[in-house]
């Protein structure tokens, strides 16, 4: 192939790599939160029978609360599928409420469960707990033909309910030869019973800080994105990096969810639709996964592996020009020791 053609191809791929790798890769916004949707495939689920209302408290026996399971050692416990197309009834999440005579409210259940620094992580189900330390390495391909253009490595650690997640993405091969690129993302915050509570999101390009960042003030319920004025902060809000790990911590994904996201440039609402359970083949292994999609002009799809703490093992993004980019896990390392 003539060298001029190689340069042209590499330059073109480099531009698309920027769209995929850079913090400017934003999820599609929604001006108004649309209704929650759950699209179940390939077979419809049969609704669970409605049980008769409970008898009055004077005659009904009190149920003893379920005993919380203990955290397991590595490998992490297999999560119960949120959706299983072979089941005859959908998973049902039962909310818990506070007893004013006994103490504060239990962990709220819902797509936008309140996430504040005052909550503790002990109430989270063990199957939804983020491992104390982990690493996922992805190969990044353009299209479905396996043309590799880069690699991405996600690392995280949780110590005393404080988390730090980093993602480093670099071009590789021919693209790196003509268009070297290195993007670093970092999310810091707290891990609570409701999941991740980001406090600061920052980006670096070629080792230098950029203006694409987000500061979360949970006491005043305000967020500052980039150099924009302060905006009202919603409960359950995430940043561009933490959202991939918060999805696996939500207890009721079967109904889909709407999540506020600060990308470093914008702060808007995004809707995640549930497509069902699928078997995903990756270099890191074959995983039964929950398939989610972010609808919009540039759709993004995520596969969360049940036996890997609902961590993302595959991510697919289609840009506004129709180009497809796929991140597939090549290695996964998890530990319960920070």
Coordinates of N, CA and C in Angstrom, one line a residue, residues 128-336:
X128 N -24.0 -6.9 44.6 CA -23.9 -5.7 43.9 C -22.7 -4.8 44.4
X129 N -21.8 -5.4 45.2 CA -20.7 -4.7 45.7 C -19.6 -4.6 44.7
X130 N -19.0 -3.4 44.6 CA -17.8 -3.3 43.7 C -16.6 -3.9 44.4
X131 N -15.9 -4.8 43.7 CA -14.7 -5.3 44.3 C -13.7 -4.2 44.8
X132 N -13.0 -4.5 45.9 CA -12.2 -3.4 46.5 C -11.1 -3.0 45.5
X133 N -10.6 -3.8 44.7 CA -9.6 -3.4 43.7 C -9.8 -4.2 42.4
X134 N -9.6 -3.6 41.3 CA -9.8 -4.3 40.0 C -9.1 -3.6 38.9
X135 N -9.0 -4.4 37.8 CA -8.5 -3.9 36.5 C -9.2 -4.6 35.4
X136 N -9.6 -3.8 34.4 CA -10.1 -4.4 33.1 C -9.4 -3.7 32.0
X137 N -8.8 -4.6 31.1 CA -8.1 -4.1 29.9 C -9.0 -4.4 28.7
X138 N -9.1 -3.4 27.9 CA -9.9 -3.6 26.6 C -9.1 -3.4 25.4
X139 N -9.4 -4.1 24.3 CA -8.9 -3.8 23.0 C -10.0 -3.0 22.3
X140 N -9.6 -2.0 21.6 CA -10.5 -1.1 20.9 C -10.5 -1.3 19.4
X141 N -11.6 -1.7 18.8 CA -11.6 -2.0 17.4 C -12.5 -1.0 16.7
X142 N -12.2 -0.7 15.5 CA -13.2 0.1 14.7 C -14.0 -0.9 13.8
X143 N -15.3 -0.9 14.0 CA -16.2 -1.8 13.2 C -16.2 -3.2 13.9
X144 N -16.9 -4.1 13.2 CA -17.0 -5.4 13.8 C -16.0 -6.4 13.1
X145 N -15.0 -5.9 12.3 CA -14.1 -6.7 11.6 C -12.8 -7.0 12.4
X146 N -12.7 -6.5 13.6 CA -11.5 -6.7 14.4 C -10.3 -5.9 14.0
X147 N -10.5 -4.7 13.5 CA -9.4 -3.8 13.1 C -9.1 -3.0 14.4
X148 N -8.0 -3.4 15.1 CA -7.6 -2.8 16.3 C -7.0 -1.4 16.1
X149 N -7.5 -0.4 16.9 CA -6.9 0.9 16.8 C -6.3 1.4 18.1
X150 N -6.6 0.7 19.2 CA -6.1 1.1 20.5 C -6.4 0.2 21.6
X151 N -6.0 0.6 22.8 CA -6.2 -0.2 24.0 C -6.7 0.8 25.1
X152 N -7.5 0.3 26.1 CA -7.9 1.1 27.2 C -7.8 0.2 28.4
X153 N -7.3 0.8 29.5 CA -7.2 0.1 30.8 C -7.9 0.9 31.9
X154 N -8.8 0.2 32.6 CA -9.5 0.8 33.7 C -9.0 0.2 35.0
X155 N -8.7 1.0 36.0 CA -8.2 0.6 37.3 C -9.0 1.2 38.3
X156 N -9.3 0.5 39.4 CA -10.0 1.2 40.5 C -9.5 0.6 41.9
X157 N -9.7 1.3 42.9 CA -9.4 0.9 44.3 C -10.4 1.6 45.2
X158 N -10.9 0.8 46.2 CA -11.8 1.3 47.2 C -11.1 1.1 48.6
X159 N -10.9 2.2 49.4 CA -10.3 2.1 50.7 C -11.1 2.9 51.6
X160 N -11.7 2.3 52.7 CA -12.5 3.0 53.7 C -13.6 3.8 53.0
X161 N -14.3 3.1 52.1 CA -15.5 3.6 51.3 C -15.1 4.9 50.5
X162 N -13.9 5.1 50.2 CA -13.4 6.1 49.3 C -12.9 5.4 48.0
X163 N -13.4 5.8 46.8 CA -12.9 5.1 45.6 C -12.1 6.1 44.7
X164 N -11.4 5.5 43.8 CA -10.6 6.2 42.8 C -10.6 5.3 41.6
X165 N -11.2 5.7 40.4 CA -11.2 5.0 39.2 C -10.4 5.8 38.1
X166 N -9.6 5.1 37.4 CA -8.8 5.7 36.3 C -9.0 4.9 35.0
X167 N -8.9 5.6 33.9 CA -9.0 5.0 32.6 C -8.0 5.6 31.7
X168 N -7.1 4.8 31.2 CA -6.0 5.3 30.3 C -6.2 4.6 28.9
X169 N -6.4 5.4 27.9 CA -6.7 4.9 26.5 C -5.6 5.5 25.6
X170 N -5.0 4.6 24.8 CA -4.0 5.0 23.8 C -4.2 4.3 22.5
X171 N -3.8 5.0 21.4 CA -3.9 4.4 20.1 C -2.7 3.4 20.0
X172 N -2.9 2.4 19.1 CA -1.9 1.4 18.9 C -1.7 1.1 17.5
X173 N -0.7 0.4 17.1 CA -0.4 0.0 15.8 C -0.3 1.1 14.8
X174 N -0.9 1.0 13.6 CA -0.7 1.9 12.5 C -1.2 3.3 12.9
X175 N -2.4 3.3 13.7 CA -2.9 4.6 14.1 C -1.9 5.3 15.0
X176 N -1.3 4.6 16.0 CA -0.3 5.2 16.9 C 0.9 5.7 16.1
X177 N 1.2 5.1 15.0 CA 2.4 5.5 14.3 C 2.2 6.9 13.7
X178 N 1.0 7.2 13.2 CA 0.8 8.5 12.5 C 0.0 9.4 13.4
X179 N -0.7 8.9 14.4 CA -1.6 9.8 15.2 C -1.5 9.3 16.7
X180 N -0.4 9.4 17.4 CA -0.3 9.0 18.8 C -1.2 9.8 19.7
X181 N -1.9 9.1 20.6 CA -2.9 9.7 21.4 C -2.9 9.0 22.7
X182 N -3.0 9.8 23.8 CA -3.1 9.2 25.2 C -4.1 10.1 25.9
X183 N -5.2 9.5 26.4 CA -6.2 10.2 27.2 C -6.3 9.5 28.5
X184 N -6.4 10.3 29.6 CA -6.5 9.8 31.0 C -7.7 10.4 31.6
X185 N -8.6 9.6 32.2 CA -9.8 10.0 32.9 C -9.6 9.6 34.3
X186 N -10.1 10.4 35.3 CA -10.1 10.0 36.7 C -11.4 10.4 37.4
X187 N -11.9 9.5 38.2 CA -13.1 9.8 39.0 C -12.8 9.5 40.4
X188 N -13.0 10.4 41.3 CA -12.8 10.2 42.8 C -14.1 10.5 43.5
X189 N -14.3 9.8 44.6 CA -15.5 10.0 45.4 C -15.7 9.0 46.5
X190 N -16.9 8.7 46.9 CA -17.2 7.8 47.9 C -18.1 6.7 47.4
X191 N -18.0 5.5 48.1 CA -18.8 4.3 47.8 C -19.8 4.2 49.0
X192 N -21.1 4.3 48.7 CA -22.1 4.3 49.7 C -23.1 3.1 49.4
X193 N -24.1 3.0 50.3 CA -25.1 1.9 50.1 C -25.9 2.1 48.8
X194 N -25.9 3.3 48.3 CA -26.6 3.6 47.0 C -25.7 3.5 45.8
X195 N -24.4 3.3 46.1 CA -23.5 3.2 45.0 C -22.4 4.3 45.0
X196 N -21.9 4.6 43.8 CA -20.8 5.6 43.7 C -21.4 7.0 43.9
X197 N -20.6 7.8 44.6 CA -21.0 9.3 44.8 C -19.7 10.1 44.4
X198 N -19.6 10.4 43.1 CA -18.4 11.1 42.6 C -18.3 12.5 43.2
X199 N -17.1 12.9 43.5 CA -16.8 14.2 44.0 C -16.0 15.1 43.0
X200 N -15.1 14.4 42.2 CA -14.4 15.2 41.2 C -14.1 14.2 40.0
X201 N -14.3 14.8 38.9 CA -13.9 14.1 37.6 C -13.0 15.0 36.8
X202 N -11.9 14.4 36.3 CA -10.9 15.2 35.6 C -10.3 14.4 34.4
X203 N -9.7 15.1 33.5 CA -9.2 14.5 32.3 C -7.8 15.1 32.0
X204 N -7.0 14.3 31.4 CA -5.7 14.7 30.9 C -5.4 14.2 29.5
X205 N -4.9 15.0 28.7 CA -4.5 14.6 27.3 C -3.0 14.8 27.1
X206 N -2.4 13.7 26.7 CA -0.9 13.7 26.6 C -0.2 14.2 27.8
X207 N -0.8 13.8 29.0 CA -0.1 14.2 30.3 C -0.5 15.5 30.8
X208 N -1.2 16.3 30.1 CA -1.6 17.7 30.5 C -3.1 17.8 30.8
X209 N -3.4 18.5 31.9 CA -4.8 18.7 32.3 C -5.6 19.5 31.3
X210 N -6.8 19.1 31.1 CA -7.7 19.8 30.2 C -8.7 20.6 31.1
X211 N -9.6 21.4 30.4 CA -10.6 22.1 31.1 C -11.9 21.2 31.2
X212 N -11.9 20.0 30.8 CA -13.0 19.1 30.8 C -13.0 18.4 32.2
X213 N -13.8 18.9 33.1 CA -13.8 18.3 34.4 C -15.2 18.6 35.1
X214 N -15.4 18.0 36.3 CA -16.7 18.2 37.0 C -16.4 18.2 38.5
X215 N -17.0 19.1 39.2 CA -16.9 19.2 40.7 C -18.3 19.0 41.3
X216 N -18.4 18.0 42.2 CA -19.7 17.7 42.8 C -19.7 18.2 44.2
X217 N -20.7 19.0 44.6 CA -20.9 19.5 45.9 C -22.2 18.9 46.4
X218 N -22.1 17.8 47.2 CA -23.3 17.1 47.6 C -24.0 17.7 48.8
X219 N -23.3 18.5 49.6 CA -23.9 19.2 50.7 C -24.8 20.4 50.2
X220 N -24.4 21.1 49.2 CA -25.2 22.2 48.6 C -26.0 21.7 47.4
X221 N -25.8 20.4 47.0 CA -26.5 19.8 45.8 C -26.3 20.7 44.6
X222 N -25.0 20.9 44.3 CA -24.6 21.7 43.1 C -23.5 21.0 42.4
X223 N -23.4 21.2 41.1 CA -22.3 20.7 40.3 C -21.8 21.8 39.3
X224 N -20.4 21.8 39.2 CA -19.8 22.7 38.2 C -19.1 21.9 37.2
X225 N -19.5 22.0 35.9 CA -18.9 21.3 34.8 C -18.1 22.2 34.0
X226 N -16.8 21.9 33.8 CA -15.9 22.8 33.1 C -15.8 24.2 33.7
X227 N -16.0 25.2 32.9 CA -16.0 26.6 33.4 C -17.4 27.1 33.4
X228 N -18.4 26.2 33.3 CA -19.8 26.7 33.4 C -20.2 27.1 34.8
X229 N -21.3 27.9 34.9 CA -21.8 28.3 36.2 C -22.3 27.0 36.9
X230 N -22.5 27.2 38.3 CA -23.0 26.1 39.1 C -24.4 25.7 38.6
X231 N -24.7 24.4 38.6 CA -26.0 23.9 38.3 C -26.5 23.1 39.4
X232 N -27.9 22.9 39.5 CA -28.5 22.1 40.5 C -28.1 20.6 40.2
X233 N -27.7 19.9 41.3 CA -27.2 18.6 41.3 C -28.4 17.6 41.6
X234 N -28.5 16.6 40.8 CA -29.6 15.6 41.1 C -29.1 14.4 41.9
X235 N -29.9 13.8 42.7 CA -29.5 12.6 43.4 C -29.2 11.5 42.4
X236 N -28.1 10.7 42.7 CA -27.7 9.6 41.8 C -26.9 10.0 40.6
X237 N -26.4 11.3 40.5 CA -25.7 11.8 39.4 C -24.3 11.1 39.4
X238 N -23.8 10.9 38.1 CA -22.5 10.3 37.9 C -21.7 11.1 36.9
X239 N -20.4 10.7 36.8 CA -19.6 11.4 35.8 C -19.4 10.4 34.6
X240 N -18.6 10.8 33.6 CA -18.5 10.0 32.4 C -17.8 8.7 32.6
X241 N -17.0 8.6 33.7 CA -16.3 7.3 34.0 C -17.0 6.5 35.0
X242 N -17.5 7.1 36.0 CA -18.1 6.3 37.1 C -19.4 5.7 36.7
X243 N -20.1 6.2 35.7 CA -21.4 5.7 35.3 C -21.3 4.2 34.9
X244 N -20.2 3.8 34.2 CA -20.1 2.4 33.8 C -20.1 1.5 35.0
X245 N -19.6 1.9 36.2 CA -19.6 1.1 37.3 C -20.8 1.3 38.2
X246 N -21.4 2.4 38.2 CA -22.6 2.6 38.9 C -23.8 1.8 38.4
X247 N -23.8 1.5 37.1 CA -24.9 0.7 36.5 C -25.0 -0.6 37.2
X248 N -23.9 -1.3 37.5 CA -23.9 -2.6 38.1 C -24.3 -2.6 39.6
X249 N -24.3 -1.4 40.2 CA -24.7 -1.2 41.6 C -26.1 -0.9 41.8
X250 N -26.9 -0.6 40.8 CA -28.3 -0.3 40.9 C -29.1 -1.6 41.1
X251 N -30.0 -1.6 42.1 CA -30.7 -2.9 42.4 C -31.9 -3.2 41.4
X252 N -32.3 -2.3 40.6 CA -33.5 -2.5 39.8 C -33.4 -2.1 38.4
X253 N -32.3 -2.6 37.7 CA -32.0 -2.2 36.3 C -33.1 -2.8 35.4
X254 N -33.8 -3.8 35.8 CA -34.8 -4.5 34.9 C -35.8 -3.5 34.3
X255 N -36.0 -2.4 35.0 CA -37.0 -1.4 34.4 C -36.3 -0.3 33.6
X256 N -35.0 -0.4 33.4 CA -34.3 0.7 32.8 C -34.1 1.8 33.8
X257 N -33.3 2.8 33.4 CA -33.1 3.9 34.4 C -32.7 5.1 33.6
X258 N -33.0 6.3 34.3 CA -32.5 7.6 33.8 C -31.5 8.1 34.8
X259 N -30.3 8.4 34.2 CA -29.2 8.8 35.1 C -28.6 10.2 34.7
X260 N -28.5 11.1 35.6 CA -27.9 12.4 35.4 C -26.4 12.2 35.2
X261 N -25.7 12.7 34.2 CA -24.3 12.5 33.9 C -23.6 13.8 33.7
X262 N -22.4 14.0 34.3 CA -21.6 15.2 34.0 C -20.4 14.6 33.2
X263 N -20.3 15.0 32.0 CA -19.3 14.5 31.1 C -18.0 15.2 31.1
X264 N -17.9 16.4 31.7 CA -16.7 17.2 31.7 C -17.0 18.4 30.8
X265 N -18.1 18.3 30.0 CA -18.5 19.5 29.1 C -20.0 19.8 29.3
X266 N -20.8 18.8 29.7 CA -22.2 19.0 29.9 C -22.7 18.2 31.1
X267 N -23.9 18.6 31.5 CA -24.6 17.9 32.6 C -26.0 17.7 32.2
X268 N -26.4 16.5 31.8 CA -27.7 16.2 31.3 C -28.1 14.8 31.7
X269 N -29.4 14.5 31.4 CA -30.0 13.2 31.7 C -29.8 12.2 30.6
X270 N -29.6 10.9 30.9 CA -29.4 9.9 29.9 C -30.3 8.7 30.3
X271 N -30.9 8.1 29.3 CA -31.8 7.0 29.5 C -31.2 5.7 29.1
X272 N -31.2 4.7 30.0 CA -30.6 3.4 29.7 C -31.8 2.4 29.5
X273 N -31.9 1.8 28.4 CA -32.9 0.8 28.1 C -32.3 -0.6 28.3
X274 N -33.1 -1.5 28.8 CA -32.7 -2.9 29.0 C -33.1 -3.7 27.8
X275 N -32.1 -4.4 27.1 CA -32.4 -5.2 26.0 C -32.5 -6.7 26.3
X276 N -32.0 -7.1 27.5 CA -32.1 -8.5 27.9 C -30.8 -9.1 28.2
X277 N -30.8 -10.4 28.5 CA -29.6 -11.2 28.8 C -29.0 -11.8 27.5
X278 N -27.7 -11.7 27.4 CA -27.0 -12.3 26.2 C -25.7 -12.9 26.7
X279 N -25.2 -13.9 25.9 CA -23.9 -14.5 26.1 C -22.9 -13.7 25.3
X280 N -21.8 -13.2 25.9 CA -20.8 -12.4 25.2 C -19.5 -13.1 25.2
X281 N -18.9 -13.3 24.1 CA -17.6 -13.9 24.0 C -16.5 -12.8 23.9
X282 N -15.6 -12.8 24.8 CA -14.5 -11.9 24.8 C -13.1 -12.6 25.0
X283 N -12.0 -12.0 24.7 CA -10.7 -12.6 25.0 C -10.5 -12.9 26.5
X284 N -11.3 -12.2 27.3 CA -11.1 -12.5 28.8 C -12.0 -13.6 29.2
X285 N -12.9 -14.1 28.3 CA -13.8 -15.2 28.7 C -15.2 -15.0 28.1
X286 N -16.0 -16.0 28.3 CA -17.4 -16.0 27.8 C -18.3 -15.6 29.1
X287 N -19.2 -14.6 28.9 CA -19.9 -14.2 30.1 C -21.4 -14.0 29.7
X288 N -22.3 -14.5 30.6 CA -23.7 -14.2 30.6 C -23.8 -12.8 31.0
X289 N -24.4 -11.9 30.2 CA -24.4 -10.5 30.5 C -25.7 -9.8 30.3
X290 N -25.9 -8.7 31.0 CA -27.1 -7.9 30.9 C -26.7 -6.8 29.8
X291 N -27.6 -6.7 28.8 CA -27.3 -5.8 27.7 C -28.2 -4.6 27.8
X292 N -27.5 -3.4 27.9 CA -28.1 -2.1 28.1 C -27.8 -1.2 26.8
X293 N -28.7 -0.3 26.6 CA -28.5 0.6 25.5 C -28.8 2.0 25.9
X294 N -28.0 3.0 25.5 CA -28.3 4.4 25.7 C -28.9 4.9 24.3
X295 N -30.1 5.2 24.3 CA -30.7 5.6 23.1 C -30.3 7.0 22.7
X296 N -30.4 7.4 21.4 CA -30.1 8.7 20.9 C -29.5 8.7 19.5
X297 N -29.1 9.9 19.1 CA -28.5 10.0 17.8 C -27.2 9.1 17.6
X298 N -26.4 9.1 18.7 CA -25.2 8.3 18.7 C -25.3 7.2 19.8
X299 N -26.0 6.1 19.5 CA -26.3 5.2 20.6 C -25.0 4.5 21.1
X300 N -25.1 4.1 22.4 CA -24.0 3.4 23.0 C -24.7 2.2 23.7
X301 N -24.0 1.0 23.6 CA -24.5 -0.2 24.2 C -23.4 -0.7 25.2
X302 N -23.9 -1.3 26.3 CA -23.0 -1.8 27.3 C -23.4 -3.2 27.7
X303 N -22.5 -4.1 27.9 CA -22.8 -5.5 28.4 C -22.1 -5.7 29.8
X304 N -23.0 -6.0 30.8 CA -22.5 -6.2 32.2 C -22.5 -7.6 32.5
X305 N -21.3 -8.2 32.9 CA -21.2 -9.6 33.2 C -21.7 -10.0 34.6
X306 N -22.7 -10.9 34.6 CA -23.2 -11.3 35.9 C -22.2 -11.9 36.9
X307 N -21.3 -12.8 36.4 CA -20.3 -13.4 37.3 C -19.1 -12.6 37.4
X308 N -19.1 -11.3 37.0 CA -18.0 -10.4 37.3 C -18.6 -9.1 37.9
X309 N -19.4 -9.3 38.9 CA -20.0 -8.2 39.7 C -20.7 -7.2 38.8
X310 N -21.3 -7.6 37.7 CA -22.0 -6.7 36.8 C -21.0 -5.6 36.3
X311 N -19.8 -5.9 36.0 CA -18.8 -5.0 35.4 C -18.9 -5.0 33.9
X312 N -18.6 -3.9 33.3 CA -18.7 -3.8 31.8 C -17.6 -4.6 31.1
X313 N -18.0 -5.6 30.3 CA -17.0 -6.5 29.6 C -17.0 -6.1 28.1
X314 N -18.0 -5.4 27.7 CA -18.1 -4.9 26.3 C -18.8 -3.6 26.2
X315 N -18.3 -2.7 25.4 CA -18.9 -1.4 25.1 C -18.9 -1.1 23.7
X316 N -20.0 -0.7 23.1 CA -20.1 -0.4 21.7 C -20.7 1.0 21.5
X317 N -20.0 1.8 20.7 CA -20.4 3.1 20.4 C -20.5 3.4 18.9
X318 N -21.6 4.0 18.5 CA -21.8 4.4 17.1 C -21.8 5.9 17.0
X319 N -20.9 6.5 16.3 CA -20.8 8.0 16.3 C -21.9 8.5 15.3
X320 N -22.0 9.8 15.2 CA -23.0 10.5 14.5 C -22.9 10.3 13.0
X321 N -21.7 9.8 12.5 CA -21.5 9.4 11.1 C -21.8 8.0 10.8
X322 N -22.1 7.2 11.8 CA -22.4 5.8 11.6 C -21.2 4.9 11.9
X323 N -20.0 5.4 12.2 CA -18.9 4.6 12.5 C -19.0 3.9 13.8
X324 N -18.7 2.6 13.8 CA -18.9 1.8 15.0 C -17.5 1.5 15.7
X325 N -17.4 1.7 17.0 CA -16.2 1.4 17.8 C -16.6 0.4 18.9
X326 N -15.8 -0.6 19.1 CA -16.1 -1.7 20.1 C -14.9 -1.8 21.0
X327 N -15.3 -1.8 22.3 CA -14.3 -2.1 23.4 C -14.6 -3.4 24.0
X328 N -13.7 -4.3 23.9 CA -13.9 -5.7 24.4 C -12.9 -6.1 25.4
X329 N -13.3 -6.6 26.5 CA -12.4 -7.0 27.6 C -11.4 -8.1 27.2
X330 N -10.1 -7.8 27.4 CA -9.1 -8.8 27.1 C -8.5 -9.4 28.4
X331 N -8.6 -8.7 29.5 CA -8.1 -9.2 30.8 C -8.9 -8.6 31.9
X332 N -9.3 -9.4 33.0 CA -10.0 -8.9 34.1 C -9.3 -9.4 35.4
X333 N -8.9 -8.5 36.3 CA -8.3 -8.9 37.5 C -9.1 -8.2 38.7
X334 N -9.6 -9.0 39.6 CA -10.4 -8.5 40.7 C -9.9 -9.0 42.1
X335 N -10.0 -8.2 43.1 CA -9.5 -8.6 44.4 C -10.4 -7.9 45.5
X336 N -10.6 -8.6 46.6 CA -11.4 -8.1 47.7 C -10.4 -7.4 48.6

